[in-house]
């Protein structure tokens, strides 16, 4: 036996022991968090909202800390029993294979947590059948639906022009975003940027910026740009463009990461320049998915453009907000019909184009 083999055999028990300890730590952490969640939700929702009937129970940070402590104690007591979900998930529990998993104690605990979450969701969402079926609520809904099915055709011309403005706004936002997203996608693809620390730093920075900008909804960007450049279609276009850049860059980069490495490695073996590798090895593999993603994004932008108009983004959304604020439901009904026609046409058109380029 060689010296390296002996050293490997000596290290094996230590590695096994370390892995086992890590599994126990993870299992106990899962049990602790599960029981802490159960205690906290039972306390805040079952006891304070259901039993005491408090509409807005007070909250302070000592409550989750207390729940975490109680959860840790309960998990410690039940850790080596069949109620330990953490041991079941990490594979530390030796189960009787002939026994159905739905009859295990940890399954009952998990189902109880799901039920508790459902009850908490009902209470926190303030679901009320009484309010839903109240006389005043039904009367108001009837008045609005009656107006919606009797639209004011007198504003059809203004609604059509606003709809055209919305479509053009979404189109320009998509076209402007396309080249920026195309370039950024190469810097956001791990397989192309993992060559050195410098390129990985660029990759991490680009990914971080894209994730932050994508996490902010276009509605919020429209508010920011309406203050920046004034209320109107330009603010809406900028909001859609910024969000499109981050979303398309993510989709494009993931497509680049899934390309076949064969052509890339073959070109690198011949000493090709990195730009040549990208242009001749990567781009031919991503053209059709890129087109599909871009058309789908344009479809999303048209639908989104009708929403951001509510916060000053221009287009038909701004008209909708104005008539809704004046409670002119017949005019709102006309605009809803126009929006529905636009969405239906865009959905049909984009699906046909995407089928054609497959």
Coordinates of C-alpha atoms in Angstrom, one line a residue:
X1 CA 0.0 0.0 0.0
X2 CA 1.4 3.4 -0.9
X3 CA 1.9 6.3 1.5
X4 CA -0.8 8.4 -0.3
X5 CA -3.3 5.5 0.1
X6 CA -2.6 5.2 3.8
X7 CA -3.0 8.9 4.3
X8 CA -6.3 8.8 2.4
X9 CA -7.6 6.0 4.6
X10 CA -6.6 7.8 7.7
X11 CA -8.4 11.0 6.6
X12 CA -11.6 9.1 5.6
X13 CA -13.0 8.7 9.1
X14 CA -12.4 12.4 9.8
X15 CA -14.2 13.4 6.7
X16 CA -17.1 11.0 7.5
X17 CA -17.3 12.4 11.0
X18 CA -17.3 16.0 9.7
X19 CA -20.1 15.2 7.2
X20 CA -22.2 13.5 9.9
X21 CA -21.8 16.4 12.3
X22 CA -22.7 18.8 9.5
X23 CA -25.9 16.8 8.8
X24 CA -26.9 16.8 12.5
X25 CA -26.3 20.5 12.7
X26 CA -28.5 21.1 9.6
X27 CA -31.2 18.7 10.9
X28 CA -31.3 20.4 14.3
X29 CA -31.5 23.8 12.7
X30 CA -34.5 22.7 10.5
X31 CA -36.3 21.3 13.6
X32 CA -35.6 24.5 15.5
X33 CA -36.8 26.8 12.8
X34 CA -39.9 24.7 12.2
X35 CA -40.9 24.7 15.9
X36 CA -40.0 28.4 16.3
X37 CA -42.3 29.2 13.4
X38 CA -45.1 26.9 14.8
X39 CA -44.8 28.6 18.3
X40 CA -44.7 32.2 16.9
X41 CA -47.7 31.7 14.5
X42 CA -49.7 29.9 17.1
X43 CA -49.1 32.7 19.5
X44 CA -49.7 35.6 17.2
X45 CA -52.5 34.2 15.1
X46 CA -54.3 31.4 17.0
X47 CA -54.0 33.0 20.5
X48 CA -54.0 36.8 19.9
X49 CA -56.2 37.1 16.8
X50 CA -58.6 34.1 17.1
X51 CA -58.9 33.5 20.8
X52 CA -58.4 37.1 22.1
X53 CA -60.0 38.7 19.0
X54 CA -57.3 41.4 18.6
X55 CA -57.5 42.9 15.1
X56 CA -53.9 44.4 15.2
X57 CA -51.9 42.6 17.8
X58 CA -48.8 44.4 19.1
X59 CA -45.4 43.2 17.9
X60 CA -41.9 43.5 19.4
X61 CA -38.7 41.7 18.6
X62 CA -38.7 39.8 21.9
X63 CA -41.5 37.6 20.6
X64 CA -39.6 35.9 17.7
X65 CA -36.6 35.6 20.0
X66 CA -38.7 33.9 22.6
X67 CA -40.2 31.6 19.9
X68 CA -36.8 30.7 18.7
X69 CA -35.7 29.8 22.2
X70 CA -38.8 27.7 22.8
X71 CA -38.4 26.1 19.4
X72 CA -34.8 25.1 20.2
X73 CA -35.9 23.4 23.4
X74 CA -38.7 21.5 21.8
X75 CA -36.4 20.4 18.9
X76 CA -33.9 19.2 21.5
X77 CA -36.5 17.1 23.3
X78 CA -38.0 15.6 20.1
X79 CA -34.8 15.4 18.0
X80 CA -34.2 11.6 18.4
X81 CA -37.9 10.7 18.0
X82 CA -39.8 10.0 14.8
X83 CA -41.2 13.6 14.9
X84 CA -37.9 15.1 13.8
X85 CA -38.4 16.5 10.2
X86 CA -34.8 17.6 10.0
X87 CA -33.4 14.0 10.5
X88 CA -35.9 12.7 7.9
X89 CA -34.9 15.3 5.4
X90 CA -31.1 14.9 5.9
X91 CA -31.4 11.1 5.8
X92 CA -30.3 10.5 9.4
X93 CA -33.5 8.8 10.4
X94 CA -33.8 5.1 9.7
X95 CA -37.3 4.6 8.4
X96 CA -39.3 1.4 8.1
X97 CA -39.6 1.2 4.3
X98 CA -42.8 -0.8 4.5
X99 CA -44.5 2.0 6.4
X100 CA -46.2 4.7 4.2
X101 CA -44.5 8.1 4.5
X102 CA -48.0 9.7 5.1
X103 CA -48.2 7.8 8.4
X104 CA -44.9 9.0 9.8
X105 CA -45.0 11.4 12.7
X106 CA -42.9 14.0 11.0
X107 CA -45.4 14.0 8.1
X108 CA -48.2 14.8 10.5
X109 CA -46.1 17.6 11.9
X110 CA -45.5 19.0 8.4
X111 CA -49.2 18.8 7.6
X112 CA -50.0 20.6 10.8
X113 CA -47.6 23.4 9.9
X114 CA -49.2 23.7 6.5
X115 CA -52.6 23.9 8.1
X116 CA -51.4 26.5 10.6
X117 CA -50.0 28.5 7.7
X118 CA -53.3 28.3 5.9
X119 CA -55.2 29.6 9.0
X120 CA -52.6 32.4 9.4
X121 CA -53.0 33.4 5.8
X122 CA -56.8 33.6 6.2
X123 CA -56.5 35.7 9.3
X124 CA -53.7 38.0 8.0
X125 CA -55.5 38.5 4.6
X126 CA -58.6 39.4 6.6
X127 CA -60.7 37.2 4.5
X128 CA -64.4 38.0 5.3
X129 CA -67.4 36.3 3.6
X130 CA -69.6 38.8 5.4
X131 CA -68.0 41.8 3.8
X132 CA -67.8 40.0 0.4
X133 CA -71.6 39.4 0.5
X134 CA -72.6 42.7 2.1
X135 CA -75.5 44.6 0.6
X136 CA -73.5 47.8 0.0
X137 CA -70.6 45.9 -1.6
X138 CA -72.8 44.0 -3.9
X139 CA -74.7 47.2 -4.9
X140 CA -71.4 49.0 -5.7
X141 CA -70.1 46.0 -7.7
X142 CA -73.4 45.8 -9.6
X143 CA -73.2 49.6 -10.5
X144 CA -69.7 49.2 -11.8
X145 CA -70.3 46.0 -13.8
X146 CA -73.5 47.6 -15.3
X147 CA -71.4 50.6 -16.5
X148 CA -68.6 48.4 -17.8
X149 CA -71.0 46.4 -20.1
X150 CA -72.5 49.8 -21.3
X151 CA -69.3 51.6 -22.4
X152 CA -69.3 55.2 -23.6
X153 CA -68.5 54.9 -27.3
X154 CA -68.0 58.6 -27.5
X155 CA -64.4 58.3 -26.3
X156 CA -63.4 55.6 -28.7
X157 CA -61.3 58.0 -30.8
X158 CA -59.3 59.2 -27.8
X159 CA -59.0 55.6 -26.4
X160 CA -57.6 54.4 -29.8
X161 CA -55.0 57.1 -30.0
X162 CA -54.0 56.4 -26.3
X163 CA -53.8 52.7 -27.2
X164 CA -51.5 53.5 -30.2
X165 CA -49.3 55.6 -27.9
X166 CA -49.1 52.6 -25.5
X167 CA -48.1 50.1 -28.2
X168 CA -45.4 52.5 -29.6
X169 CA -44.1 53.2 -26.1
X170 CA -43.7 49.4 -25.4
X171 CA -42.1 48.9 -28.9
X172 CA -39.4 51.7 -28.4
X173 CA -38.7 50.4 -24.8
X174 CA -38.0 46.9 -26.2
X175 CA -35.9 48.1 -29.2
X176 CA -33.7 50.3 -27.0
X177 CA -33.3 47.6 -24.4
X178 CA -32.4 44.9 -26.9
X179 CA -28.8 45.9 -27.8
X180 CA -27.9 46.8 -24.2
X181 CA -29.3 43.4 -22.9
X182 CA -27.5 41.6 -25.7
X183 CA -24.1 43.0 -24.7
X184 CA -24.6 42.7 -20.9
X185 CA -25.7 39.1 -21.3
X186 CA -22.1 38.0 -22.2
X187 CA -20.7 39.7 -19.1
X188 CA -23.4 38.0 -17.0
X189 CA -22.7 34.5 -18.3
X190 CA -20.7 32.4 -15.8
X191 CA -19.2 30.0 -18.4
X192 CA -17.7 32.9 -20.4
X193 CA -16.5 34.9 -17.4
X194 CA -15.0 32.2 -15.2
X195 CA -11.5 32.5 -16.7
X196 CA -9.9 34.8 -14.1
X197 CA -10.6 36.8 -10.9
X198 CA -11.0 40.0 -12.9
X199 CA -13.7 38.6 -15.2
X200 CA -15.5 36.9 -12.2
X201 CA -15.5 40.3 -10.5
X202 CA -17.1 41.8 -13.6
X203 CA -19.6 38.9 -13.7
X204 CA -20.5 39.4 -10.0
X205 CA -21.0 43.1 -10.4
X206 CA -23.1 42.9 -13.5
X207 CA -25.3 40.2 -12.0
X208 CA -25.7 42.2 -8.8
X209 CA -26.8 45.4 -10.7
X210 CA -29.2 43.4 -12.9
X211 CA -30.8 41.6 -10.0
X212 CA -31.3 44.9 -8.1
X213 CA -32.8 46.7 -11.1
X214 CA -35.0 43.6 -11.9
X215 CA -36.3 43.3 -8.3
X216 CA -37.8 46.8 -8.6
X217 CA -41.1 46.6 -10.4
X218 CA -41.7 48.8 -13.5
X219 CA -44.5 50.5 -11.6
X220 CA -41.9 51.9 -9.1
X221 CA -39.5 52.8 -11.9
X222 CA -42.4 54.7 -13.6
X223 CA -43.0 56.7 -10.5
X224 CA -39.3 57.6 -10.3
X225 CA -39.0 58.6 -13.9
X226 CA -42.3 60.5 -13.9
X227 CA -40.7 62.7 -11.2
X228 CA -37.4 62.8 -13.1
X229 CA -38.6 63.6 -16.6
X230 CA -42.2 64.5 -16.0
X231 CA -45.5 62.6 -16.4
X232 CA -46.0 61.2 -19.9
X233 CA -45.0 58.4 -22.3
X234 CA -41.3 59.1 -22.0
X235 CA -41.3 58.2 -18.3
X236 CA -43.2 55.0 -19.1
X237 CA -40.8 54.1 -21.9
X238 CA -37.8 54.6 -19.6
X239 CA -39.3 52.4 -16.9
X240 CA -40.1 49.6 -19.3
X241 CA -36.7 49.9 -21.0
X242 CA -34.8 49.6 -17.7
X243 CA -36.8 46.6 -16.5
X244 CA -36.5 45.0 -20.0
X245 CA -32.7 45.4 -20.0
X246 CA -32.4 43.5 -16.7
X247 CA -34.9 40.8 -17.5
X248 CA -33.7 40.2 -21.0
X249 CA -30.0 40.1 -19.8
X250 CA -30.9 37.4 -17.3
X251 CA -32.7 35.3 -20.0
X252 CA -30.0 35.8 -22.6
X253 CA -27.2 35.0 -20.1
X254 CA -28.9 31.8 -19.0
X255 CA -29.2 30.8 -22.7
X256 CA -25.5 31.5 -23.2
X257 CA -24.7 29.3 -20.1
X258 CA -26.7 26.4 -21.7
X259 CA -24.9 26.5 -25.1
X260 CA -22.9 23.5 -26.2
X261 CA -19.2 23.8 -25.3
X262 CA -18.0 21.7 -28.2
X263 CA -17.7 24.5 -30.8
X264 CA -16.3 26.9 -28.2
X265 CA -13.5 24.4 -27.1
X266 CA -12.7 23.6 -30.7
X267 CA -12.3 27.3 -31.6
X268 CA -10.2 28.0 -28.5
X269 CA -8.0 25.0 -29.4
X270 CA -7.2 26.7 -32.8
X271 CA -6.1 29.8 -30.9
X272 CA -9.1 32.0 -31.9
X273 CA -9.6 35.4 -30.3
X274 CA -12.2 35.5 -27.6
X275 CA -14.4 37.8 -29.7
X276 CA -14.2 35.3 -32.6
X277 CA -15.1 32.5 -30.2
X278 CA -18.2 34.4 -29.0
X279 CA -19.3 35.6 -32.5
X280 CA -18.8 32.2 -34.3
X281 CA -19.1 29.7 -31.4
X282 CA -21.8 31.2 -29.2
X283 CA -24.0 33.6 -31.2
X284 CA -25.2 31.0 -33.8
X285 CA -26.5 28.9 -30.9
X286 CA -28.6 31.6 -29.3
X287 CA -30.1 33.6 -32.1
X288 CA -33.5 31.8 -32.2
X289 CA -34.0 31.8 -28.4
X290 CA -33.0 35.4 -28.3
X291 CA -35.7 36.3 -30.9
X292 CA -38.3 34.3 -28.9
X293 CA -37.4 36.0 -25.6
X294 CA -37.4 39.5 -27.3
X295 CA -40.9 39.0 -28.8
X296 CA -42.2 37.7 -25.5
X297 CA -40.8 40.7 -23.7
X298 CA -42.5 43.0 -26.1
X299 CA -45.7 41.3 -25.4
X300 CA -45.1 41.8 -21.7
X301 CA -44.2 45.4 -22.2
X302 CA -47.5 46.2 -24.0
X303 CA -49.5 44.7 -21.2
X304 CA -47.3 46.4 -18.6
X305 CA -47.6 49.8 -20.4
X306 CA -51.3 49.8 -19.6
X307 CA -50.5 49.5 -15.9
X308 CA -47.7 52.0 -15.5
X309 CA -49.9 54.6 -17.1
X310 CA -51.8 54.6 -13.7
X311 CA -48.8 56.2 -12.1
X312 CA -48.0 58.8 -14.8
X313 CA -46.4 56.6 -17.4
X314 CA -48.6 57.9 -20.2
X315 CA -50.7 55.9 -22.7
X316 CA -54.1 54.4 -22.1
X317 CA -53.3 53.8 -18.4
X318 CA -53.3 57.5 -17.7
X319 CA -56.8 57.8 -19.2
X320 CA -57.9 54.9 -17.2
X321 CA -56.7 56.5 -14.0
X322 CA -58.4 59.8 -14.8
X323 CA -61.8 58.3 -15.5
X324 CA -61.6 55.9 -12.6
X325 CA -60.8 58.9 -10.3
X326 CA -63.9 60.7 -11.5
X327 CA -66.0 57.5 -11.1
X328 CA -67.0 57.6 -14.8
X329 CA -67.5 53.8 -15.1
X330 CA -69.0 53.9 -18.6
X331 CA -65.7 55.5 -19.9
X332 CA -63.7 53.0 -17.9
X333 CA -65.7 50.2 -19.5
X334 CA -64.7 51.5 -22.9
X335 CA -61.0 51.6 -22.0
X336 CA -61.2 48.1 -20.5
X337 CA -62.6 46.8 -23.8
X338 CA -59.8 48.5 -25.8
X339 CA -57.1 47.2 -23.4
X340 CA -58.6 43.7 -23.7
X341 CA -58.4 43.9 -27.5
X342 CA -54.8 45.0 -27.4
X343 CA -53.7 42.3 -25.0
X344 CA -55.6 39.6 -27.1
X345 CA -54.0 40.9 -30.3
X346 CA -50.5 41.0 -28.9
X347 CA -50.8 37.6 -27.3
X348 CA -52.0 36.1 -30.7
X349 CA -49.4 37.9 -32.7
X350 CA -46.5 37.0 -30.4
X351 CA -47.5 33.4 -30.2
X352 CA -47.7 33.1 -34.0
X353 CA -44.3 34.8 -34.5
X354 CA -42.7 32.5 -31.9
X355 CA -44.1 29.5 -33.6
X356 CA -42.8 30.7 -37.0
X357 CA -39.2 31.1 -35.8
X358 CA -39.0 27.7 -34.1

